[in-house]
Each structure stands twice: as C-alpha cells, then as structure tokens.
Short mmCIF file of N, CA and C in Angstrom, two decimals:
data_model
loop_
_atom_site.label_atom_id
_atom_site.label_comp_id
_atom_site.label_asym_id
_atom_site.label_seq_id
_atom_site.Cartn_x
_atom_site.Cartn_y
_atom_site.Cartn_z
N UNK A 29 0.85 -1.16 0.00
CA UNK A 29 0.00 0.00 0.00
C UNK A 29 0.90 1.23 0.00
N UNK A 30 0.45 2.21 -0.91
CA UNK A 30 1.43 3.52 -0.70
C UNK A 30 0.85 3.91 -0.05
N UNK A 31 1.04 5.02 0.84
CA UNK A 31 0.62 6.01 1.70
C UNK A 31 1.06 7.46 1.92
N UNK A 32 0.70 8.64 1.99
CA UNK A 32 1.49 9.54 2.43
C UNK A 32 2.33 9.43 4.08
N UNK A 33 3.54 10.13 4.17
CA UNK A 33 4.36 9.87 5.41
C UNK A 33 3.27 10.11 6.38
N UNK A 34 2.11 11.31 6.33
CA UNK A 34 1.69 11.46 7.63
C UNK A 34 0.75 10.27 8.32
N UNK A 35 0.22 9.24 7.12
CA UNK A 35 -0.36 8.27 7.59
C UNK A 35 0.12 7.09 7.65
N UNK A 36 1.21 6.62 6.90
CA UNK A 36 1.93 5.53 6.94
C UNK A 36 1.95 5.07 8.66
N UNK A 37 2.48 5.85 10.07
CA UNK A 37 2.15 5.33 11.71
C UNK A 37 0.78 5.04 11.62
N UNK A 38 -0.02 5.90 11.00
CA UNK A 38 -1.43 5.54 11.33
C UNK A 38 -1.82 4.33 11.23
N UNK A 39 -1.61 3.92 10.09
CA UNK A 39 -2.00 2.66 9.15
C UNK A 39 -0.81 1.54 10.61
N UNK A 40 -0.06 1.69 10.46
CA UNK A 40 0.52 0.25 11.16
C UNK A 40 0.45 0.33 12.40
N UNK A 41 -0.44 1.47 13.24
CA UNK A 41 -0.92 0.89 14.41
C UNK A 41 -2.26 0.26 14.61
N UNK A 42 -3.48 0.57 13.49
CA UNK A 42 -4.41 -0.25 13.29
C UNK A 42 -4.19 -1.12 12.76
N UNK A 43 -3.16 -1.31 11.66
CA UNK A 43 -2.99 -2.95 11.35
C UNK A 43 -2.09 -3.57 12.93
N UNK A 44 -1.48 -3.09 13.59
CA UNK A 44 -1.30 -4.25 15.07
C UNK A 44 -2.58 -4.01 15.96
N UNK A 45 -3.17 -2.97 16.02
CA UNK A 45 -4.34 -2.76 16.87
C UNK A 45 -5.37 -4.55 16.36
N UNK A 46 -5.36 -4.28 14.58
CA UNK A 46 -6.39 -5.16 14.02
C UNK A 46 -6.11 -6.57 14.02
N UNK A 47 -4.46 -6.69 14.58
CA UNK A 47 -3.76 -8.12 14.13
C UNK A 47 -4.28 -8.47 12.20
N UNK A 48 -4.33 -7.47 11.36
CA UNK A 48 -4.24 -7.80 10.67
C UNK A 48 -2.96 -8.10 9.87
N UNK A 49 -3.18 -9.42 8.90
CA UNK A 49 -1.98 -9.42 8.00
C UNK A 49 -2.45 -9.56 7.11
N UNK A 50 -1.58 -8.97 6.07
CA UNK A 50 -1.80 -9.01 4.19
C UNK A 50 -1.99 -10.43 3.63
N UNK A 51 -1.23 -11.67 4.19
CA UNK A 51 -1.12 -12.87 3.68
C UNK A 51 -1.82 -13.60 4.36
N UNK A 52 -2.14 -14.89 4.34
CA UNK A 52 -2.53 -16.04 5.14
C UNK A 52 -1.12 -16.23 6.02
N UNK A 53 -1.54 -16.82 7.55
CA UNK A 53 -0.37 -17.35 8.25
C UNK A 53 0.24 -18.63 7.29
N UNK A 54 1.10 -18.69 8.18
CA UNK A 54 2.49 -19.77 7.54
C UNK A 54 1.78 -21.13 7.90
N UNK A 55 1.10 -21.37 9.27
CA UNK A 55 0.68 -22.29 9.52
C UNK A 55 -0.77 -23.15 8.10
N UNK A 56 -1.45 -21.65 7.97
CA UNK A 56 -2.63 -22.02 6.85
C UNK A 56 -2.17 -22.52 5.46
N UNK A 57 -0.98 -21.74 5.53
CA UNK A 57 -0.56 -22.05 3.97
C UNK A 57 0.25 -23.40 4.00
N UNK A 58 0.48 -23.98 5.22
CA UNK A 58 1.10 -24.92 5.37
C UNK A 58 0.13 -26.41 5.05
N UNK A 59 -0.73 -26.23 5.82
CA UNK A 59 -1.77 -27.17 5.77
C UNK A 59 -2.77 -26.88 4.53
N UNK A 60 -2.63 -25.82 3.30
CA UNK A 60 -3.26 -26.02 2.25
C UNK A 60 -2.24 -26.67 1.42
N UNK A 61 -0.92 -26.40 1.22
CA UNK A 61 0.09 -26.93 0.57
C UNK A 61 -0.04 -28.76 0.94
N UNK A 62 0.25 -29.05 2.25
CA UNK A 62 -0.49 -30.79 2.39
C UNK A 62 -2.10 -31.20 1.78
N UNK A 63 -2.72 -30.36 1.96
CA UNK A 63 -3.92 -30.63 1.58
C UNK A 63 -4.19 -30.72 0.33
N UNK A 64 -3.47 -29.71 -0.83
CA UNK A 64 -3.12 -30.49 -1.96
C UNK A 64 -1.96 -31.15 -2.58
N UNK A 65 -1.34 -31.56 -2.10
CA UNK A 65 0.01 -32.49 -2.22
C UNK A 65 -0.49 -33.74 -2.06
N UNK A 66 -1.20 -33.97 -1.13
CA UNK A 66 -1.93 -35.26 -0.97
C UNK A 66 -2.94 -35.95 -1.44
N UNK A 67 -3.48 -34.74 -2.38
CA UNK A 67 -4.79 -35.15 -3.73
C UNK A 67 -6.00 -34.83 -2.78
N UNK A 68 -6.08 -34.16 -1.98
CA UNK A 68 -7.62 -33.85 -1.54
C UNK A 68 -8.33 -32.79 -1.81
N UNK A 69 -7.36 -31.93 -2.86
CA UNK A 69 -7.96 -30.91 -3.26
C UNK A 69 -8.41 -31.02 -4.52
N UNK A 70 -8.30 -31.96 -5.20
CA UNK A 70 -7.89 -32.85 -6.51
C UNK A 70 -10.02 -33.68 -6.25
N UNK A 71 -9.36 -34.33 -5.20
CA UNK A 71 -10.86 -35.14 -5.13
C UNK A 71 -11.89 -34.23 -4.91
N UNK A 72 -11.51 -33.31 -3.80
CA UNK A 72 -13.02 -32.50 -3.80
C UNK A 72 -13.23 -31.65 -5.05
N UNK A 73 -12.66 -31.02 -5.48
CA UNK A 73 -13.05 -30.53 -6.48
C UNK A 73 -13.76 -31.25 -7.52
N UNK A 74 -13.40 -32.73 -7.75
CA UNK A 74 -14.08 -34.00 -8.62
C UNK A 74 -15.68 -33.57 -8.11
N UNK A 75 -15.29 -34.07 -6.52
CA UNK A 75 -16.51 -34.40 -6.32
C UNK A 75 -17.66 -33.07 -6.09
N UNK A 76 -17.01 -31.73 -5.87
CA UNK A 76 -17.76 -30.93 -6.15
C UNK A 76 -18.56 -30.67 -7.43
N UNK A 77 -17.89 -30.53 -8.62
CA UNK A 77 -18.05 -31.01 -10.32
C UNK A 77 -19.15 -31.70 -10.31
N UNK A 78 -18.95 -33.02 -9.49
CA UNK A 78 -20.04 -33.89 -9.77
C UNK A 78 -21.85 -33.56 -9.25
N UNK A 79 -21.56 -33.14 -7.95
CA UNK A 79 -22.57 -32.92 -7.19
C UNK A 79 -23.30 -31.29 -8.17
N UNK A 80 -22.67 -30.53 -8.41
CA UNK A 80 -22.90 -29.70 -9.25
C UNK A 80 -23.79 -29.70 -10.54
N UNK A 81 -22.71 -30.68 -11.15
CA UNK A 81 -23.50 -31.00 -12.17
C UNK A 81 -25.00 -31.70 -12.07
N UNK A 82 -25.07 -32.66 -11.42
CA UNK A 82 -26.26 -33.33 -10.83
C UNK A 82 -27.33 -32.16 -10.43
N UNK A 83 -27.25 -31.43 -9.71
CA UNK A 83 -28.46 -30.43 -9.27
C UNK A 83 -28.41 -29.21 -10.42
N UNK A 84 -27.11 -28.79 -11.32
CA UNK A 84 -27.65 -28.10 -12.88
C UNK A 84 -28.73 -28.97 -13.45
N UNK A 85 -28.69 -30.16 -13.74
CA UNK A 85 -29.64 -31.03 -14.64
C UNK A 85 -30.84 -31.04 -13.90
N UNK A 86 -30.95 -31.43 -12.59
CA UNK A 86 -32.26 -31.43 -11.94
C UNK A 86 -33.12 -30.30 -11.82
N UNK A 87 -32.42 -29.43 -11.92
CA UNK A 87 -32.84 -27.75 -11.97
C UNK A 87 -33.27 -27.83 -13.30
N UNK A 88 -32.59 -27.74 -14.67
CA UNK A 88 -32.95 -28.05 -16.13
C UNK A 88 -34.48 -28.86 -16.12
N UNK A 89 -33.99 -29.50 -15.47
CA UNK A 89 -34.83 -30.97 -16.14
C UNK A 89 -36.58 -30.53 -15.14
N UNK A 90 -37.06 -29.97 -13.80
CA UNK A 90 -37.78 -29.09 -13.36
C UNK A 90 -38.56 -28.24 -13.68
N UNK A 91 -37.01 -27.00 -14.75
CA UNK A 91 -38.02 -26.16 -15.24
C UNK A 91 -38.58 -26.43 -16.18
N UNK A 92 -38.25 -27.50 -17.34
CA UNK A 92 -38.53 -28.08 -18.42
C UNK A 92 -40.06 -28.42 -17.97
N UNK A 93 -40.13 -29.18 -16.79
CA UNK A 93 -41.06 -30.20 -16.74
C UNK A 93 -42.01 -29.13 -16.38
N UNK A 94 -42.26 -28.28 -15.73
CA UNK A 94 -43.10 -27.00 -14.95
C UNK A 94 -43.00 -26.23 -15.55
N UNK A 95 -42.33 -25.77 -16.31
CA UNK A 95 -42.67 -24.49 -17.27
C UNK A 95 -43.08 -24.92 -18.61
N UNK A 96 -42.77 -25.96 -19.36
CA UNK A 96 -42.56 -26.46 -20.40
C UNK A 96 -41.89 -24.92 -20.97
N UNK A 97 -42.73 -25.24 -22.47
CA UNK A 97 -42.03 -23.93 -23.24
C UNK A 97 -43.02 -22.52 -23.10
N UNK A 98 -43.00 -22.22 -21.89
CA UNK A 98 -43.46 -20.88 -21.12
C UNK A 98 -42.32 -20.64 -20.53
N UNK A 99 -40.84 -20.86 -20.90
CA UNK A 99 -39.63 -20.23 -20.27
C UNK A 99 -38.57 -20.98 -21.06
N UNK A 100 -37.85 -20.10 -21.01
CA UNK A 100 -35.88 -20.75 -21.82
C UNK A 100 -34.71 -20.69 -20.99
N UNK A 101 -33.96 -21.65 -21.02
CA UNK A 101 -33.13 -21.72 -19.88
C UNK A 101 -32.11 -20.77 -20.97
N UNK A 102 -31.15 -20.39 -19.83
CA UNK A 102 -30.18 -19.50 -20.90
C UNK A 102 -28.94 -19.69 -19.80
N UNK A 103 -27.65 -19.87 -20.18
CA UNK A 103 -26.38 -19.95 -19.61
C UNK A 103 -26.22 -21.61 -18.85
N UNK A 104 -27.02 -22.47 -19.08
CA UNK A 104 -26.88 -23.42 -18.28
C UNK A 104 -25.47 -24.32 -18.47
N UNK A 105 -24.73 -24.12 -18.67
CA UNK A 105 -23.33 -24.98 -19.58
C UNK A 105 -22.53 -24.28 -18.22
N UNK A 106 -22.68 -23.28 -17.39
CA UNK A 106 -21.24 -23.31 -16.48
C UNK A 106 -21.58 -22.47 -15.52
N UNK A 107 -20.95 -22.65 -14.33
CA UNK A 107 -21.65 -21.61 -13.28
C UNK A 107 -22.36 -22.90 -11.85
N UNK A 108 -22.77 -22.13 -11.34
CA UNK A 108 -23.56 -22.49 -10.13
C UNK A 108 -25.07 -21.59 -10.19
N UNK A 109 -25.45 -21.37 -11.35
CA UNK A 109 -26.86 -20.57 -11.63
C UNK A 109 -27.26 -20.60 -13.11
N UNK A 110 -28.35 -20.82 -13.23
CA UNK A 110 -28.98 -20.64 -14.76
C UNK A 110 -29.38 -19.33 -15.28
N UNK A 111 -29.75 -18.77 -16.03
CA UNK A 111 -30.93 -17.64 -16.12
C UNK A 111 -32.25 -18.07 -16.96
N UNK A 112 -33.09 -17.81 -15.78
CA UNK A 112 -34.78 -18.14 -16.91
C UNK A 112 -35.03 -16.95 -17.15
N UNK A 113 -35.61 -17.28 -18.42
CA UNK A 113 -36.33 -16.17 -19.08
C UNK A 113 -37.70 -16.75 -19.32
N UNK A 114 -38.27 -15.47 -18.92
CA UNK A 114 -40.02 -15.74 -19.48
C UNK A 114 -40.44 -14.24 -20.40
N UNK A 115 -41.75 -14.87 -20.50
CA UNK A 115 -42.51 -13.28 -20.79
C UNK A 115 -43.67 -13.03 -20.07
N UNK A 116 -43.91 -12.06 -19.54
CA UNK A 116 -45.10 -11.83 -18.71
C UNK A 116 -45.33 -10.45 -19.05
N UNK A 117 -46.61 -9.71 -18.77
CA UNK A 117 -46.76 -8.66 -19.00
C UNK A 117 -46.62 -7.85 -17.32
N UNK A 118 -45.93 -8.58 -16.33
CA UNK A 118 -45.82 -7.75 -15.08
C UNK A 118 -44.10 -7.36 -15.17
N UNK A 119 -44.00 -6.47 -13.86
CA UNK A 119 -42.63 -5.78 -14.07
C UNK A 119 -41.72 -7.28 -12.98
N UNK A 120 -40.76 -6.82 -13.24
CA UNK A 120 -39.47 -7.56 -13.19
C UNK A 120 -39.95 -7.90 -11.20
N UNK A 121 -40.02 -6.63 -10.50
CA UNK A 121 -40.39 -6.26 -9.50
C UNK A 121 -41.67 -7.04 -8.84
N UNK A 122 -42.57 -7.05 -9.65
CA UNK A 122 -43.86 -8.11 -9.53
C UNK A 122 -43.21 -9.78 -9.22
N UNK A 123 -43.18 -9.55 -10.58
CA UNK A 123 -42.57 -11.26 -9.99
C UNK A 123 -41.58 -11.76 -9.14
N UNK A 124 -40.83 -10.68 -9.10
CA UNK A 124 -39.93 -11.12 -8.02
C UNK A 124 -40.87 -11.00 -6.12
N UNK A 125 -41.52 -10.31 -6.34
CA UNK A 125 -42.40 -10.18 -5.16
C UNK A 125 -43.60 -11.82 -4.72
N UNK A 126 -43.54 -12.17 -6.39
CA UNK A 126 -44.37 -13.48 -6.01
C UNK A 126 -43.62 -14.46 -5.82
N UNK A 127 -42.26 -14.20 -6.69
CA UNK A 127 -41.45 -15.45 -6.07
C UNK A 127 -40.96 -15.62 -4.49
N UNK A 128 -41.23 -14.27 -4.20
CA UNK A 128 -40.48 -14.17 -2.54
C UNK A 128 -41.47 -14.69 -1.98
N UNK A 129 -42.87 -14.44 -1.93
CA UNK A 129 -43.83 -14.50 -1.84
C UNK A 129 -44.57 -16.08 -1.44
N UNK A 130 -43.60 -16.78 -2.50
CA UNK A 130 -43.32 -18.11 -2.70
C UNK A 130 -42.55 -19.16 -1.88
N UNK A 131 -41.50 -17.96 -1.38
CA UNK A 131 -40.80 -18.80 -0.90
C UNK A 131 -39.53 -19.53 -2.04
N UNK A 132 -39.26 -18.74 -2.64
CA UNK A 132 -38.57 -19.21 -3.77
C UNK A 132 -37.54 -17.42 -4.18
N UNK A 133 -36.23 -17.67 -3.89
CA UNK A 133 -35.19 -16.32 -4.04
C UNK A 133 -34.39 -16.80 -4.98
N UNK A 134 -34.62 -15.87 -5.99
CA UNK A 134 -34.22 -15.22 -7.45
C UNK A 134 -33.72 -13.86 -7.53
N UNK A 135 -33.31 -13.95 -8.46
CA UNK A 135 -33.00 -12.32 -8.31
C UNK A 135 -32.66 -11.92 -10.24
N UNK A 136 -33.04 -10.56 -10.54
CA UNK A 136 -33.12 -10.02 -11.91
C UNK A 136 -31.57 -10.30 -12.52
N UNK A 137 -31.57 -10.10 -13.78
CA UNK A 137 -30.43 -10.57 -14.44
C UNK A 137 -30.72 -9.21 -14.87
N UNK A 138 -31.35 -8.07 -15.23
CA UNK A 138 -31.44 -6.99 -15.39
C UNK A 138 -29.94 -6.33 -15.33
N UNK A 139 -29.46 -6.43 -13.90
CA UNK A 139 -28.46 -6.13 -13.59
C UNK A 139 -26.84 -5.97 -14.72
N UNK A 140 -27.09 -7.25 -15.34
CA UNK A 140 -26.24 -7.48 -16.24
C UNK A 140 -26.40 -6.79 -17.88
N UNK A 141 -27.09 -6.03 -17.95
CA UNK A 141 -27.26 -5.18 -19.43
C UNK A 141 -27.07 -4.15 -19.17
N UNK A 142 -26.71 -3.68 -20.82
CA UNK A 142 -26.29 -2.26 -20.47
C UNK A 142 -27.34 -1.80 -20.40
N UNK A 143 -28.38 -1.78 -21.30
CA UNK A 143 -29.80 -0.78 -21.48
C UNK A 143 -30.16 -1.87 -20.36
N UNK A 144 -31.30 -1.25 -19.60
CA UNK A 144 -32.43 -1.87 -18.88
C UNK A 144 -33.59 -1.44 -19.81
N UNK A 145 -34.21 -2.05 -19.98
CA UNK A 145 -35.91 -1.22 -20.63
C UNK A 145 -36.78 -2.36 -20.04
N UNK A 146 -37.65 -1.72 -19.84
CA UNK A 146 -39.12 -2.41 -18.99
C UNK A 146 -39.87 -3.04 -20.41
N UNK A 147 -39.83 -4.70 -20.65
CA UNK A 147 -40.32 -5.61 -21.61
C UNK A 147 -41.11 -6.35 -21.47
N UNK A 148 -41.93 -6.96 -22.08
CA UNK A 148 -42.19 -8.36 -21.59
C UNK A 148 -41.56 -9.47 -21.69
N UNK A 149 -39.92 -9.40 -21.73
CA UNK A 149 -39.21 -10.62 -21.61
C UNK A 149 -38.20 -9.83 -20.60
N UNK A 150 -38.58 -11.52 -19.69
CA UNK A 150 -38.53 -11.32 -18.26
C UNK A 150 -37.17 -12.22 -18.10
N UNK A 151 -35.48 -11.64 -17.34
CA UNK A 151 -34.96 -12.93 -17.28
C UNK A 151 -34.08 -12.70 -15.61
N UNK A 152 -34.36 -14.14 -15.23
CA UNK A 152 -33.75 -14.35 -13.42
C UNK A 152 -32.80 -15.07 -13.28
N UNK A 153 -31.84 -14.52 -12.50
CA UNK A 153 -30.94 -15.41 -12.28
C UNK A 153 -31.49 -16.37 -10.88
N UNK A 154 -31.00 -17.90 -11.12
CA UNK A 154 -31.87 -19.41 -10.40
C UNK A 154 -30.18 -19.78 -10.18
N UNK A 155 -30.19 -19.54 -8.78
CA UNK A 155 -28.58 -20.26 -8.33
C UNK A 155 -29.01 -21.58 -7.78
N UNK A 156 -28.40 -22.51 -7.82
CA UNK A 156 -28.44 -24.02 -7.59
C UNK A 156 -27.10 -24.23 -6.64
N UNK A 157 -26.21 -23.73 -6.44
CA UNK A 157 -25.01 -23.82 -5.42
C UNK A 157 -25.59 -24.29 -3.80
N UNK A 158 -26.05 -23.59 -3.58
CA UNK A 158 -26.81 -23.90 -1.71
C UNK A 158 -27.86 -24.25 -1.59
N UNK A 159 -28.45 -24.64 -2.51
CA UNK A 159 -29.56 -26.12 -2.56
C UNK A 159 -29.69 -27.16 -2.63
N UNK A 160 -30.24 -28.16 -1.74
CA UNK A 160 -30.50 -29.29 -1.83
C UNK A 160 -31.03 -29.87 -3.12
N UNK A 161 -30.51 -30.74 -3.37
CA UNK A 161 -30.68 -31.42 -4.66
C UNK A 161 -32.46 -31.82 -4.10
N UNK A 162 -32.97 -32.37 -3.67
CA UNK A 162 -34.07 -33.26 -3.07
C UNK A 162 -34.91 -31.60 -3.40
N UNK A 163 -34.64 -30.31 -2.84
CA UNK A 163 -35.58 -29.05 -2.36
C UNK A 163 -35.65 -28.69 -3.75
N UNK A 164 -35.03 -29.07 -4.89
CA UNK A 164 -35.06 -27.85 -6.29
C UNK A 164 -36.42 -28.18 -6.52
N UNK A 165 -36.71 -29.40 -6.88
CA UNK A 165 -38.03 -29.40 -7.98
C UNK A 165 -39.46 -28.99 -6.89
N UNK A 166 -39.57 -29.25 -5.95
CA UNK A 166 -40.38 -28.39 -5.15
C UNK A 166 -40.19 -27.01 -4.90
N UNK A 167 -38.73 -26.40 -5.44
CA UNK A 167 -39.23 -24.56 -4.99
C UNK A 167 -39.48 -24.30 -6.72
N UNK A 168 -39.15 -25.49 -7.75
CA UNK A 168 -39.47 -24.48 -9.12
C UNK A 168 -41.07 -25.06 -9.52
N UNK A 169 -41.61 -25.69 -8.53
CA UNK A 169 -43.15 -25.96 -8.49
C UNK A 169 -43.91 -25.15 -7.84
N UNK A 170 -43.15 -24.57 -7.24
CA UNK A 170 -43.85 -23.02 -6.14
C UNK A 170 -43.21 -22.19 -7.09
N UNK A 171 -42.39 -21.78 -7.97
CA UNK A 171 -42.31 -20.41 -8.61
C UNK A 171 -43.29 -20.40 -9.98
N UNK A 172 -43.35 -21.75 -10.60
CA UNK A 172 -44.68 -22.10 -11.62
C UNK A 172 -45.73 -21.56 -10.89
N UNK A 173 -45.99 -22.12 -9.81
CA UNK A 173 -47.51 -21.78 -9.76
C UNK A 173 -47.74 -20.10 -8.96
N UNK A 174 -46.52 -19.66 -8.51
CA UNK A 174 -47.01 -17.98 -8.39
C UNK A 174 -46.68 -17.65 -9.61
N UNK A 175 -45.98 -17.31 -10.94
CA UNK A 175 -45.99 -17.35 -12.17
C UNK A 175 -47.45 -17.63 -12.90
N UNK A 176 -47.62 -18.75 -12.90
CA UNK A 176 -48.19 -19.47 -14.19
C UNK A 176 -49.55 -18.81 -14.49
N UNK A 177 -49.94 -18.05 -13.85
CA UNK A 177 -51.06 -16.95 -14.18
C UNK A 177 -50.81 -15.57 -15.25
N UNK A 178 -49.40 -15.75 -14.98
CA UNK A 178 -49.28 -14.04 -15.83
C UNK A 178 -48.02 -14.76 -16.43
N UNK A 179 -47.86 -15.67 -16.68
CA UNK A 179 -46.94 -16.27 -18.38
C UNK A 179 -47.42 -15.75 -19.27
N UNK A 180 -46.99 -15.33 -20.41
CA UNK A 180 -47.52 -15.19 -21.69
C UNK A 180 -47.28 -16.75 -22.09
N UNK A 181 -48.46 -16.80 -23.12
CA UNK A 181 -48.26 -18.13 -23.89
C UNK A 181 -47.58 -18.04 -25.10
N UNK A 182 -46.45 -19.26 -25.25
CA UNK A 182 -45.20 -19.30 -26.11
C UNK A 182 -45.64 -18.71 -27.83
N UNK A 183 -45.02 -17.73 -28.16
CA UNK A 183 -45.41 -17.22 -29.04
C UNK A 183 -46.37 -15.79 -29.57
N UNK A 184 -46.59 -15.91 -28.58
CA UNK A 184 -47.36 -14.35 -28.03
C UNK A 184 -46.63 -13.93 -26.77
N UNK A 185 -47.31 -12.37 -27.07
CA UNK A 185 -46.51 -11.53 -25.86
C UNK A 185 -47.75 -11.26 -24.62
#
C-alpha cells in the first residue's frame, strides 16, 4: 500500500491494533500446501463437479417439466446458476415479489445489461449452489404456480 508519510504510523498501528496481515499465516498455507500435495484438493473438487452437475440437470430438467415452453433456460453450460427467461406482461419487480412470496429467491439478471428497458421478456438469475438437490423441484413448483397466471403463452406476448 502507498501512503502519504503522515499516515503511513497511522495505518501500522491499526494494522497491530487489528492483528491484521496481508497474507494467510504460515501455519494455513502450510496445511493447504499438504492438503493439496496429498490429492484432496484434486478429489473434492471432482466431487464438487459432480454434485454440481447433478443439481444443474435437476434444476434443467424441473423447469422443463413445470414451465414447459413458457420459459428458456439460458447460460446453463457453467456456473452455479442458470438464467430463466419468461414473458409476462408484469414488471421484473412483480414477480420477483411473487417469487419471494413463494418462498422461492431469485433475483433479476437486469443487472447485467447495459440498457435496462421495462419488456415483456422477463430474465432471473436461479442459483443451484446452496440447494438441496431433493428441495429444487419443489421450490421451481412453487415459482410455476405464483408465475403461471401471468406467463404469456409461447409465441405471443
């Protein structure tokens, strides 16, 4: 960190005040260096991959079955989240109120464009990372049915 001279004391008596340090201790980095030397960082990661992949498809395979083609999956190839897209004639804001509503947390992909404009194509980001594989197809059966009233039907707006 640069600093000017008059704060440079400042700064390194709150970093000993904070016991902070810039790096991990010697001890942490010690026991991550064994931890992958020994292939266990090797396996979990396998087995993370795996478990991953398993609840992407179950998530896929859910909205397929509950939305049919009243929604398009979009980005599903990598990540720990999909994005659905629908069309509805309510705001982004609406539905997200029924999904909460639901019991089911989503959140706008809005975020990610440059233009925002208020459409009737609607798209959410659906994270699958901290869900139970067993809980997906029951919360995307509760976001169908606060949805499935104000879908547009495929092909119309």
């Amino acid at each position: 960190m640069v600093l000017p001279e008059h704060l440079a004391s400042r700064y390194h008596d709150l970093r000993r005040d904070l016991m902070f340090e810039a790096s991990a201790s010697r001890i942490h980095q010690r026991v991550l260096e064994q931890f992958i030397k020994r292939g266990y960082f090797e396996r979990h990661v396998r087995r993370m991959r795996n478990l991953y992949r398993k609840k992407n498809q179950r998530l896929t395979a859910s909205i397929q079955e509950h939305f049919g083609d009243r929604a398009a999956i979009l980005g599903d190839a990598a990540g720990l989240h999909l994005v659905l897209e629908i069309r509805s004639l309510l705001t982004e804001a609406e539905l997200l109120r029924l999904a909460g509503e639901a019991g089911v947390r989503i959140a706008s992909a809005a975020f990610f464009w440059h233009k925002k404009t208020e459409t009737d194509q609607k798209r959410f980001m659906v994270g699958f990372g901290g869900i139970r594989t067993e809980q997906i197809d029951e919360d995307i059966k509760r976001l169908y049915e606060a949805w499935s009233a104000y879908l547009s039907e495929p092909g119309r707006t």
